[in-house]
Amino acid sequence: MASFPNLRFDFDIYPYLTPELPGVDGVIRHQPSDFQVYEVPAYAPLGQGEHLLVLIEKEGLTTRAVFEFIRDRLHINEAHIGVAGLKDKHALTRQWFSIPARYQQRLERLQELQNLRVLDWGLHPHKLRVGHLRGNRFRILIRQARGQSEPGPAGVGPKEQVEAILRVLERQGVPNYYGPQRFGLGGMNPVKGYELVKKGKVHSPSWLKKFLLASLQSLLFNDWLALRLEEGLFDKVIEGDIAKKHDTGGEFVVKDAAQENPRALRFEISATGALYGKKYREAEGAARALEDRILQKYELERHHFASRRGDRRLIRFPLTEAFVEEAPEGLWVGFFLPKGAYATAVLREVMKKNPEAGELESDLEETEA
């Protein structure tokens, strides 16, 4: 079997949308409270129903740790526990859980878990499920930002540098790269996924096979996105693209790129990339040829992913509510992201490096909802 060293995930090899704008370097997550994530729910509790929606603030805890505490210490069947998405361990986060309303009196025991507070709760007719959120609001401290003690050329400080980058991202969108959380320790999961599709049957649990194949799908998507950036096709569509409308989520095949590109430039539509599987909408023509270049690079074909359902993923996502604040400890950068988007994709442009590089990278929890 051929060896492809590029199958190992490396965030630093992908092109930036803003290469001409210098980054501020720096460090994130020096302590959990430097990285704040507030879940924005899709709906508020209605005040009646058989389920209890519970807003929890946690620090230094994975979502799974809270889930297991509810299951084991509050003695609630895990099938009855709901959550909208996973949140980082190395962060201060607020997120919603749901439990059957009949267990409301057990909520007091939840605060026995160190570094956790119950902030609010309310009744609702339905259990919370993955994806039941609008997105997440972030507030992140970048310590040791380059140039914070001394302004750069022409008196431009790091705050102004970050603001310039954020303005471009607000206008053109953020490259929707999968972040380090998706690729495992040392970025090696795509390599294992590749071995799986090439060797066929491998004695591994089914959940592990799905996880490794998903990691390979994600790496191929990242490579496709990088190719579109290199070809100047990030905020454009071409013939055969499967484009998605940002307001309704509707997908369509691009037949006339010249007609559709004004909509792409207005951020009304965007191209989507393939997450290969048995049930995904296939691109056509020139767009399919671009996808084929990525598959051929690794000697892969679409049938290798027949065990996966498949999907399409937007090439970019909108950045809103962005701000920068200077503080003695560093730069606070804030923004709102829709569900499914990674904050690391924004920070990477701002810092001009992999923001999760180092030992912390292997201990992150998948945060995409």
XYZ file of C-alpha atoms in Angstrom:
369
model
C 0.000 0.000 0.000
C 1.317 3.432 -0.914
C 2.420 5.726 1.881
C 0.916 9.227 2.039
C 2.550 11.323 4.781
C 0.066 14.134 4.093
C -2.688 11.971 5.565
C -1.440 13.083 8.965
C -3.414 16.187 9.905
C -1.299 19.329 10.045
C -3.225 22.580 10.449
C -0.194 24.613 9.386
C -0.115 23.332 5.789
C -3.468 24.817 4.747
C -3.647 28.224 3.062
C -5.101 31.237 4.857
C -7.837 33.477 3.545
C -5.885 36.519 4.822
C -2.209 35.680 4.146
C -1.378 39.325 3.480
C -2.528 40.375 6.978
C -0.001 39.488 9.719
C -1.215 37.473 12.674
C -0.600 38.219 16.331
C 0.759 34.774 17.302
C 0.190 34.326 21.069
C -1.204 31.593 23.292
C -4.761 30.509 24.118
C -6.145 28.351 26.949
C -3.417 29.275 29.436
C -6.204 28.525 31.906
C -9.766 27.279 31.260
C -11.397 30.667 31.892
C -9.386 32.132 28.986
C -11.649 30.228 26.578
C -15.333 30.993 27.177
C -18.118 29.316 25.204
C -21.803 30.117 25.689
C -24.305 27.908 23.921
C -27.118 29.769 22.160
C -30.168 27.460 22.203
C -32.530 26.970 19.303
C -35.457 27.597 21.663
C -36.173 28.558 25.266
C -38.021 26.338 27.757
C -41.780 26.694 27.220
C -42.585 26.403 30.931
C -44.505 23.163 30.601
C -43.821 19.594 29.550
C -42.288 16.314 30.677
C -38.639 17.390 30.339
C -36.471 19.811 32.277
C -33.966 21.939 30.354
C -31.028 22.773 32.624
C -28.403 25.469 31.912
C -25.041 24.437 33.369
C -21.780 26.365 33.703
C -18.690 24.184 33.928
C -14.949 24.741 33.945
C -12.291 22.122 33.228
C -14.909 19.425 32.612
C -15.909 17.572 29.470
C -19.560 17.332 28.503
C -19.189 13.567 28.848
C -18.044 13.904 32.466
C -21.237 15.824 33.326
C -23.332 13.312 31.388
C -21.811 10.403 33.315
C -22.289 12.168 36.653
C -25.993 12.633 35.886
C -26.249 8.985 34.890
C -24.274 7.472 37.765
C -24.845 9.827 40.698
C -28.324 11.135 39.929
C -29.336 7.638 38.749
C -30.972 8.756 35.518
C -30.989 6.401 32.539
C -28.605 7.803 29.915
C -31.255 7.307 27.218
C -33.293 10.009 29.010
C -30.453 12.575 29.199
C -30.290 15.127 26.401
C -27.583 17.488 25.198
C -27.374 19.800 22.167
C -23.620 19.584 21.606
C -20.226 18.880 23.142
C -18.153 21.602 24.758
C -14.434 21.813 25.435
C -12.831 20.596 28.640
C -10.183 23.324 28.690
C -12.739 26.105 28.789
C -15.378 27.903 30.809
C -18.612 26.871 29.121
C -22.348 27.233 29.483
C -24.568 24.623 27.881
C -28.000 23.058 28.169
C -28.827 19.530 29.292
C -32.250 17.924 29.586
C -33.548 15.336 32.029
C -37.049 14.015 32.714
C -38.970 16.583 34.778
C -39.802 13.998 37.431
C -36.161 14.114 38.556
C -36.112 17.854 39.245
C -35.444 17.387 42.966
C -32.181 15.628 42.126
C -30.749 18.764 40.527
C -29.261 19.949 43.829
C -26.888 16.968 43.789
C -25.545 18.028 40.391
C -23.637 20.857 42.068
C -21.659 18.264 44.027
C -19.556 18.003 40.865
C -16.600 20.340 41.328
C -16.383 23.387 39.038
C -20.030 23.142 38.002
C -22.968 25.470 38.641
C -26.619 25.183 37.718
C -27.641 28.592 36.368
C -31.208 28.093 35.183
C -33.842 25.512 34.312
C -37.323 25.285 32.854
C -39.902 22.776 31.682
C -40.193 21.788 28.025
C -42.249 19.234 26.061
C -39.282 17.575 24.325
C -35.916 16.067 25.176
C -32.884 18.050 24.027
C -31.120 16.444 21.066
C -27.779 16.973 19.328
C -27.978 19.981 17.028
C -30.806 21.712 18.913
C -28.913 25.005 19.119
C -28.403 28.123 16.999
C -24.698 28.214 17.651
C -22.139 29.344 20.203
C -20.908 32.709 21.424
C -17.165 32.793 22.136
C -14.963 35.062 24.233
C -11.313 34.032 24.002
C -8.165 35.515 25.524
C -4.999 35.557 23.415
C -2.030 35.993 25.742
C 1.438 37.095 24.618
C 0.062 38.647 21.434
C 2.867 39.831 19.187
C 3.345 43.579 19.339
C 1.146 44.190 22.387
C 3.909 45.887 24.339
C 5.192 47.812 21.302
C 3.060 48.913 18.316
C 4.040 47.571 14.909
C 4.871 49.559 11.758
C 3.060 52.883 11.402
C 1.796 52.549 14.950
C -0.476 49.585 14.130
C -0.988 47.518 17.268
C -2.286 43.953 17.630
C -5.840 45.139 18.273
C -5.926 46.889 14.905
C -4.325 43.855 13.236
C -7.013 41.528 14.572
C -9.789 43.953 13.659
C -8.523 44.088 10.068
C -8.589 40.287 9.813
C -12.045 40.042 11.365
C -13.412 42.575 8.866
C -12.300 40.345 5.977
C -13.793 37.260 7.631
C -17.073 39.100 8.199
C -17.203 40.080 4.547
C -16.029 36.866 2.879
C -16.732 34.209 5.496
C -14.422 31.901 7.456
C -12.785 28.881 5.788
C -14.766 25.973 7.238
C -11.778 23.752 8.009
C -12.190 20.897 10.430
C -10.033 21.661 13.456
C -7.548 19.531 15.433
C -10.300 18.036 17.611
C -11.372 15.925 14.646
C -8.084 14.148 14.046
C -6.879 12.603 17.303
C -3.490 12.435 18.978
C -0.794 13.680 16.635
C -3.347 14.057 13.829
C -3.015 10.343 13.038
C -6.668 9.245 12.817
C -6.910 9.885 9.041
C -3.942 7.553 8.526
C -5.765 4.823 10.447
C -8.955 5.550 8.515
C -7.044 5.229 5.247
C -5.656 1.853 6.271
C -9.191 0.796 7.100
C -10.637 1.605 3.663
C -7.639 0.146 1.833
C -7.310 -3.099 3.795
C -11.016 -3.739 4.088
C -12.038 -5.641 7.191
C -10.116 -4.644 10.291
C -10.828 -6.074 13.726
C -11.997 -2.918 15.482
C -15.253 -1.935 17.197
C -17.821 -0.485 14.781
C -17.844 2.855 16.628
C -14.072 3.140 16.164
C -14.313 2.375 12.445
C -16.936 5.097 12.023
C -14.779 7.553 13.957
C -11.668 6.821 11.874
C -13.534 7.002 8.568
C -15.112 10.305 9.622
C -11.611 11.621 10.303
C -10.500 10.612 6.799
C -13.603 12.234 5.296
C -12.735 15.413 7.190
C -9.143 15.471 5.960
C -10.280 15.076 2.342
C -12.714 17.964 2.842
C -9.927 20.140 4.268
C -7.756 19.330 1.237
C -10.615 20.252 -1.101
C -11.159 23.559 0.723
C -7.435 24.316 0.513
C -7.515 23.612 -3.234
C -10.449 26.012 -3.714
C -8.535 28.737 -1.868
C -5.430 28.131 -3.997
C -7.533 28.281 -7.179
C -9.256 31.523 -6.133
C -12.617 29.759 -5.770
C -13.312 30.251 -2.079
C -16.131 32.785 -2.410
C -17.201 31.709 -5.893
C -19.126 28.839 -7.439
C -18.324 26.930 -10.603
C -20.337 24.777 -12.971
C -21.497 21.588 -11.297
C -21.070 22.831 -7.722
C -23.654 21.786 -5.167
C -24.356 25.208 -3.689
C -26.277 25.886 -0.494
C -28.484 28.865 0.347
C -27.430 30.338 3.684
C -30.908 31.549 4.633
C -32.932 28.387 3.938
C -30.317 25.629 3.720
C -31.625 24.584 0.307
C -29.137 22.939 -2.082
C -28.999 23.133 -5.874
C -26.669 22.277 -8.753
C -24.968 25.306 -10.291
C -25.717 25.318 -14.021
C -24.653 28.892 -14.831
C -21.774 30.081 -12.639
C -21.781 33.598 -14.110
C -25.401 33.999 -13.096
C -24.931 32.617 -9.584
C -21.628 34.247 -8.601
C -23.126 37.657 -7.715
C -25.170 35.786 -5.081
C -22.008 34.065 -3.835
C -20.212 37.409 -3.543
C -23.156 38.736 -1.508
C -22.744 35.716 0.813
C -26.220 34.428 -0.072
C -24.934 31.083 -1.348
C -21.734 29.072 -1.009
C -20.180 25.998 -2.545
C -20.225 22.754 -0.554
C -17.633 20.003 -0.358
C -18.189 16.264 -0.250
C -18.133 14.081 2.827
C -18.140 10.897 0.799
C -20.656 8.141 1.470
C -23.591 6.268 -0.008
C -26.169 9.052 0.372
C -24.728 12.422 -0.518
C -25.432 14.683 -3.446
C -22.650 14.373 -6.019
C -21.135 17.352 -7.786
C -21.017 17.509 -11.572
C -18.734 18.764 -14.311
C -15.884 21.072 -13.314
C -16.774 20.879 -9.603
C -16.636 17.078 -9.647
C -13.257 17.250 -11.386
C -11.885 19.265 -8.442
C -13.164 16.644 -6.005
C -11.619 13.910 -8.151
C -8.211 15.588 -7.892
C -8.291 15.132 -4.109
C -9.365 11.488 -4.358
C -6.706 10.736 -6.963
C -4.062 12.318 -4.759
C -4.587 9.477 -2.285
C -5.578 6.755 -4.789
C -9.106 6.687 -3.364
C -12.502 6.270 -4.995
C -16.019 7.074 -3.846
C -16.885 3.426 -3.241
C -14.305 3.298 -0.442
C -16.805 5.249 1.683
C -19.864 3.089 0.970
C -20.206 2.258 4.678
C -20.710 5.941 5.525
C -23.936 7.852 4.965
C -22.219 10.867 3.411
C -23.126 14.550 3.385
C -22.057 17.919 2.036
C -20.383 20.672 4.063
C -20.253 24.405 3.405
C -16.915 25.789 2.307
C -17.347 28.787 4.631
C -19.423 30.044 7.513
C -20.472 33.558 8.577
C -18.745 35.450 11.372
C -20.950 37.845 13.349
C -20.842 39.874 16.581
C -17.041 40.083 16.323
C -15.068 42.354 18.662
C -11.572 42.841 20.100
C -10.759 44.217 23.556
C -7.329 45.052 24.950
C -6.604 44.038 28.533
C -3.475 43.849 30.715
C -3.431 40.063 30.311
C -3.799 40.089 26.521
C -6.379 40.484 23.754
C -9.968 39.327 24.205
C -11.514 38.277 20.898
C -15.230 37.531 20.702
C -17.685 36.357 18.035
C -20.777 34.264 17.350
C -20.557 31.124 15.206
C -23.372 28.957 13.840
C -23.565 25.335 14.914
C -21.042 23.098 13.194
C -18.347 25.804 13.003
C -14.986 25.687 14.775
C -13.599 28.665 16.684
C -10.120 27.369 15.807
C -10.806 28.270 12.153
C -11.220 31.921 13.199
C -8.284 31.944 15.626
C -6.029 30.362 13.027
C -6.518 33.371 10.736
C -6.048 35.801 13.629
C -2.922 34.141 15.044
C -1.505 32.793 11.747
C -0.693 29.422 13.273
C -2.428 26.347 14.655
C -3.998 27.792 17.827
C -4.217 24.344 19.440
C -0.621 23.267 18.758
C 1.137 21.438 21.573
C 0.123 18.958 24.210
C -3.342 20.437 24.631
C -4.285 19.413 21.086
C -4.591 15.732 22.044
C -6.904 16.398 24.978
C -9.600 18.401 23.236
C -13.177 17.257 22.939
C -14.996 17.336 19.611
C -17.056 20.527 19.802
C -18.941 20.552 16.566
C -22.687 20.246 17.135
